Amino acid sequence: MTGDTVRIAAMTAGHADQVLDIYRLGIEEGQATFETQAPTWAGFDAAKLPGHRHVAVDTTGRVLGWVAAVAVSDRCAYAGVVEHSVYVHPEARNRGVGSALLAALVSSTEAAGIWTVQSGIFPENTGSLVLHERAGFRVIGIRERIGRHHGVWRDVVLVERRSPIIT
Ligand SMILES: CC(C)(COP(=O)(O)OP(=O)(O)OC[C@H]1O[C@@H](n2cnc3c(N)ncnc32)[C@H](O)[C@@H]1OP(=O)(O)O)[C@@H](O)C(=O)NCCC(=O)NCCS
């Protein structure tokens, strides 16, 4: 993969195969998520908020990574709280793609009046912890043995970014 200019675009159904492939690659590495297999596009499409899914593409249109968010609750008090996922193709990492995707998510969510973006990160996922810290997320705490992953209880670091402009 080249180091060509990266562009952020709205995720569409045309990106589906590449988005799900990148998701699958991240899942297979074992440190990204409790999920053990990628969803279908229909399942992904139904779950993710339409205005807050973005892809990073190179100059040829190849998808380098994606970010997407879901609502955390249907309670009114939490209407402005979402949880996101961010995945970058293994060959496109460590050159700012993840940071660009998080910046796009912060921008789209703030424009929509969403005040908190959160995520859960395995403590072993150093890359994601650094990425989120750089993007202004803070660590809320560690949820101990919160879920089983391939039969093993795992901790999750809860991180969030509270928008300073939504008051
Ligand atoms: C986590 C992930 C999205 C990071 O994407 P990326 O495009 O490589 O991130 P960036 O290049 O924008 O790096 C952002 C910062 O994190 C740092 N970073 C990235 N990966 C790192 C690693 N493995 N170890 C230490 N620091 C790392 C970068 O150096 C950079 O810091 P800087 O601003 O000081 O230069 C990517 O590694 C990935 O897709 N992993 C698999 C899926 C996953 O774990 N998703 C997150 C689930 S919570």
Short mmCIF file of C-alpha atoms and ligand atoms in Angstrom, two decimals:
data_model
loop_
_atom_site.label_atom_id
_atom_site.label_comp_id
_atom_site.label_asym_id
_atom_site.label_seq_id
_atom_site.Cartn_x
_atom_site.Cartn_y
_atom_site.Cartn_z
CA MET A 1 0.00 0.00 0.00
CA THR A 2 1.37 3.41 -0.88
CA GLY A 3 1.78 6.48 1.26
CA ASP A 4 -0.45 8.51 -1.02
CA THR A 5 -2.78 11.19 0.19
CA VAL A 6 -5.59 9.95 2.37
CA ARG A 7 -9.09 11.29 1.95
CA ILE A 8 -12.00 10.89 4.35
CA ALA A 9 -15.38 10.13 2.77
CA ALA A 10 -18.84 9.06 3.85
CA MET A 11 -19.12 5.26 4.01
CA THR A 12 -21.49 3.87 1.40
CA ALA A 13 -22.68 0.41 0.39
CA GLY A 14 -20.03 0.54 -2.32
CA HIS A 15 -17.39 0.28 0.41
CA ALA A 16 -19.07 -2.68 2.08
CA ASP A 17 -16.74 -5.50 1.02
CA GLN A 18 -13.57 -3.60 1.87
CA VAL A 19 -14.99 -2.34 5.17
CA LEU A 20 -15.96 -5.85 6.24
CA ASP A 21 -12.59 -7.26 5.09
CA ILE A 22 -10.75 -4.71 7.24
CA TYR A 23 -13.09 -5.54 10.13
CA ARG A 24 -12.34 -9.26 9.66
CA LEU A 25 -8.58 -8.65 9.66
CA GLY A 26 -8.84 -6.70 12.91
CA ILE A 27 -11.01 -9.37 14.52
CA GLU A 28 -8.54 -12.09 13.55
CA GLU A 29 -5.72 -10.27 15.35
CA GLY A 30 -7.59 -10.92 18.59
CA GLN A 31 -7.05 -7.57 20.38
CA ALA A 32 -9.68 -5.35 18.81
CA THR A 33 -13.09 -6.63 19.91
CA PHE A 34 -15.12 -9.35 21.62
CA GLU A 35 -16.64 -10.11 18.22
CA THR A 36 -15.31 -13.30 16.69
CA GLN A 37 -16.61 -12.76 13.19
CA ALA A 38 -17.52 -9.83 11.02
CA PRO A 39 -21.22 -9.14 10.49
CA THR A 40 -22.98 -9.13 7.16
CA TRP A 41 -23.29 -5.75 5.48
CA ALA A 42 -27.03 -5.81 6.26
CA GLY A 43 -26.28 -6.30 9.96
CA PHE A 44 -23.55 -3.65 9.96
CA ASP A 45 -25.72 -1.21 8.03
CA ALA A 46 -28.66 -1.66 10.37
CA ALA A 47 -26.57 -1.14 13.50
CA LYS A 48 -24.40 1.86 12.62
CA LEU A 49 -25.66 5.42 12.78
CA PRO A 50 -25.93 6.71 9.19
CA GLY A 51 -24.35 10.12 9.72
CA HIS A 52 -21.33 8.87 11.63
CA ARG A 53 -19.65 6.30 9.43
CA HIS A 54 -16.61 7.35 7.50
CA VAL A 55 -13.94 5.69 5.41
CA ALA A 56 -10.37 6.70 4.68
CA VAL A 57 -9.51 6.08 1.04
CA ASP A 58 -6.33 6.46 -0.97
CA THR A 59 -6.12 8.19 -4.34
CA THR A 60 -7.27 5.03 -6.11
CA GLY A 61 -10.39 4.80 -3.94
CA ARG A 62 -9.07 1.86 -1.96
CA VAL A 63 -10.40 1.78 1.59
CA LEU A 64 -7.61 2.11 4.18
CA GLY A 65 -9.82 2.16 7.26
CA TRP A 66 -13.19 3.06 8.68
CA VAL A 67 -14.94 4.41 11.73
CA ALA A 68 -18.59 3.98 12.71
CA ALA A 69 -20.76 4.58 15.76
CA VAL A 70 -23.85 3.18 17.45
CA ALA A 71 -26.19 4.73 20.01
CA VAL A 72 -25.47 3.45 23.53
CA SER A 73 -29.00 3.77 24.91
CA ASP A 74 -32.52 4.75 23.95
CA ARG A 75 -32.93 6.74 27.18
CA CYS A 76 -33.34 10.48 26.54
CA ALA A 77 -30.53 11.46 28.90
CA TYR A 78 -28.08 9.50 26.78
CA ALA A 79 -29.33 10.74 23.41
CA GLY A 80 -25.99 12.42 22.78
CA VAL A 81 -23.78 9.47 23.68
CA VAL A 82 -22.42 7.07 21.08
CA GLU A 83 -19.91 4.23 21.01
CA HIS A 84 -17.59 3.85 18.07
CA SER A 85 -15.35 1.31 16.36
CA VAL A 86 -12.28 2.21 14.30
CA TYR A 87 -10.33 -0.18 12.11
CA VAL A 88 -7.36 0.45 9.84
CA HIS A 89 -6.02 -2.04 7.30
CA PRO A 90 -2.81 -3.64 8.67
CA GLU A 91 -0.85 -2.30 5.70
CA ALA A 92 -2.05 1.27 6.29
CA ARG A 93 -1.31 1.65 9.99
CA ASN A 94 0.97 4.12 11.75
CA ARG A 95 0.58 6.88 9.21
CA GLY A 96 -2.27 8.85 10.65
CA VAL A 97 -5.25 7.07 9.12
CA GLY A 98 -6.79 6.18 12.50
CA SER A 99 -6.29 9.74 13.73
CA ALA A 100 -7.91 11.18 10.59
CA LEU A 101 -10.90 8.86 11.03
CA LEU A 102 -11.36 9.85 14.68
CA ALA A 103 -11.13 13.52 13.73
CA ALA A 104 -13.89 12.95 11.17
CA LEU A 105 -16.03 11.21 13.77
CA VAL A 106 -15.51 13.98 16.31
CA SER A 107 -16.47 16.52 13.67
CA SER A 108 -19.62 14.71 12.47
CA THR A 109 -20.81 13.93 15.99
CA GLU A 110 -20.26 17.44 17.29
CA ALA A 111 -22.08 18.86 14.26
CA ALA A 112 -25.01 16.60 15.16
CA GLY A 113 -25.04 17.70 18.81
CA ILE A 114 -23.58 14.46 20.17
CA TRP A 115 -21.63 15.30 23.30
CA THR A 116 -19.88 12.08 24.26
CA VAL A 117 -18.10 9.48 22.15
CA GLN A 118 -16.97 6.38 23.99
CA SER A 119 -15.27 3.09 23.28
CA GLY A 120 -14.04 -0.02 25.05
CA ILE A 121 -10.45 -1.08 24.43
CA PHE A 122 -8.65 -4.24 25.55
CA PRO A 123 -5.74 -3.19 27.81
CA GLU A 124 -3.38 -5.13 25.53
CA ASN A 125 -4.37 -2.95 22.56
CA THR A 126 -1.63 -0.36 23.00
CA GLY A 127 -2.08 1.09 19.54
CA SER A 128 -5.73 1.88 20.14
CA LEU A 129 -5.05 3.31 23.60
CA VAL A 130 -2.41 5.67 22.18
CA LEU A 131 -4.59 6.60 19.21
CA HIS A 132 -7.49 7.54 21.47
CA GLU A 133 -5.36 9.44 23.94
CA ARG A 134 -3.93 11.51 21.08
CA ALA A 135 -7.50 12.19 19.88
CA GLY A 136 -8.51 13.65 23.23
CA PHE A 137 -10.15 10.63 24.83
CA ARG A 138 -9.62 10.02 28.55
CA VAL A 139 -9.57 6.76 30.40
CA ILE A 140 -12.61 6.35 32.63
CA GLY A 141 -11.44 3.11 34.15
CA ILE A 142 -10.95 -0.57 33.62
CA ARG A 143 -13.96 -2.84 33.54
CA GLU A 144 -12.68 -6.09 35.01
CA ARG A 145 -13.51 -9.43 33.43
CA ILE A 146 -16.43 -7.74 31.65
CA GLY A 147 -16.87 -10.37 28.97
CA ARG A 148 -15.55 -13.63 27.60
CA HIS A 149 -13.47 -13.69 24.45
CA HIS A 150 -12.87 -17.15 23.03
CA GLY A 151 -13.78 -18.49 26.48
CA VAL A 152 -11.38 -16.19 28.37
CA TRP A 153 -12.59 -13.38 30.67
CA ARG A 154 -11.12 -10.08 29.54
CA ASP A 155 -10.85 -6.57 30.95
CA VAL A 156 -11.84 -3.54 28.92
CA VAL A 157 -10.57 0.03 29.28
CA LEU A 158 -13.49 2.42 28.94
CA VAL A 159 -12.47 5.65 27.19
CA GLU A 160 -14.51 8.69 26.29
CA ARG A 161 -14.25 12.11 24.73
CA ARG A 162 -16.62 14.74 26.08
CA SER A 163 -17.07 17.50 23.53
CA PRO A 164 -15.93 20.86 24.90
CA ILE A 165 -18.19 22.73 22.48
CA ILE A 166 -21.51 21.16 23.38
CA THR A 167 -22.58 22.90 26.56
C1 LIG B 1 -5.72 1.03 16.57
C2 LIG B 1 -5.63 1.44 15.09
C3 LIG B 1 -7.02 1.85 14.61
C4 LIG B 1 -4.66 2.64 14.98
O1 LIG B 1 -4.73 3.13 13.64
P1 LIG B 1 -3.47 3.87 12.95
O2 LIG B 1 -3.92 4.39 11.64
O3 LIG B 1 -2.31 2.94 12.96
O4 LIG B 1 -3.22 5.07 13.97
P2 LIG B 1 -2.39 6.41 13.66
O5 LIG B 1 -1.35 6.14 12.64
O6 LIG B 1 -3.36 7.51 13.39
O7 LIG B 1 -1.66 6.63 15.06
C5 LIG B 1 -2.21 7.48 16.08
C6 LIG B 1 -1.21 7.54 17.22
O8 LIG B 1 -1.16 6.25 17.85
C7 LIG B 1 0.17 5.75 17.82
N1 LIG B 1 0.13 4.32 17.60
C8 LIG B 1 -0.55 3.66 16.63
N2 LIG B 1 -0.34 2.34 16.75
C9 LIG B 1 0.48 2.18 17.81
C10 LIG B 1 1.03 1.04 18.45
N3 LIG B 1 0.78 -0.20 18.00
N4 LIG B 1 1.81 1.22 19.55
C11 LIG B 1 2.05 2.47 20.02
N5 LIG B 1 1.53 3.59 19.46
C12 LIG B 1 0.76 3.44 18.37
C13 LIG B 1 0.85 6.47 16.69
O9 LIG B 1 2.24 6.53 16.85
C14 LIG B 1 0.21 7.83 16.78
O10 LIG B 1 0.82 8.56 17.81
P3 LIG B 1 1.42 10.03 17.51
O11 LIG B 1 0.23 10.91 17.32
O12 LIG B 1 2.20 10.33 18.72
O13 LIG B 1 2.24 9.89 16.25
C15 LIG B 1 -5.07 0.28 14.23
O14 LIG B 1 -3.88 -0.21 14.82
C16 LIG B 1 -6.05 -0.88 14.05
O15 LIG B 1 -6.89 -0.86 13.16
N6 LIG B 1 -5.94 -1.92 14.92
C17 LIG B 1 -6.81 -3.10 14.81
C18 LIG B 1 -8.26 -2.76 15.11
C19 LIG B 1 -8.40 -2.13 16.49
O16 LIG B 1 -7.75 -2.52 17.44
N7 LIG B 1 -9.31 -1.12 16.56
C20 LIG B 1 -9.58 -0.43 17.78
C21 LIG B 1 -10.57 -1.19 18.59
S1 LIG B 1 -10.82 -0.41 20.19
#
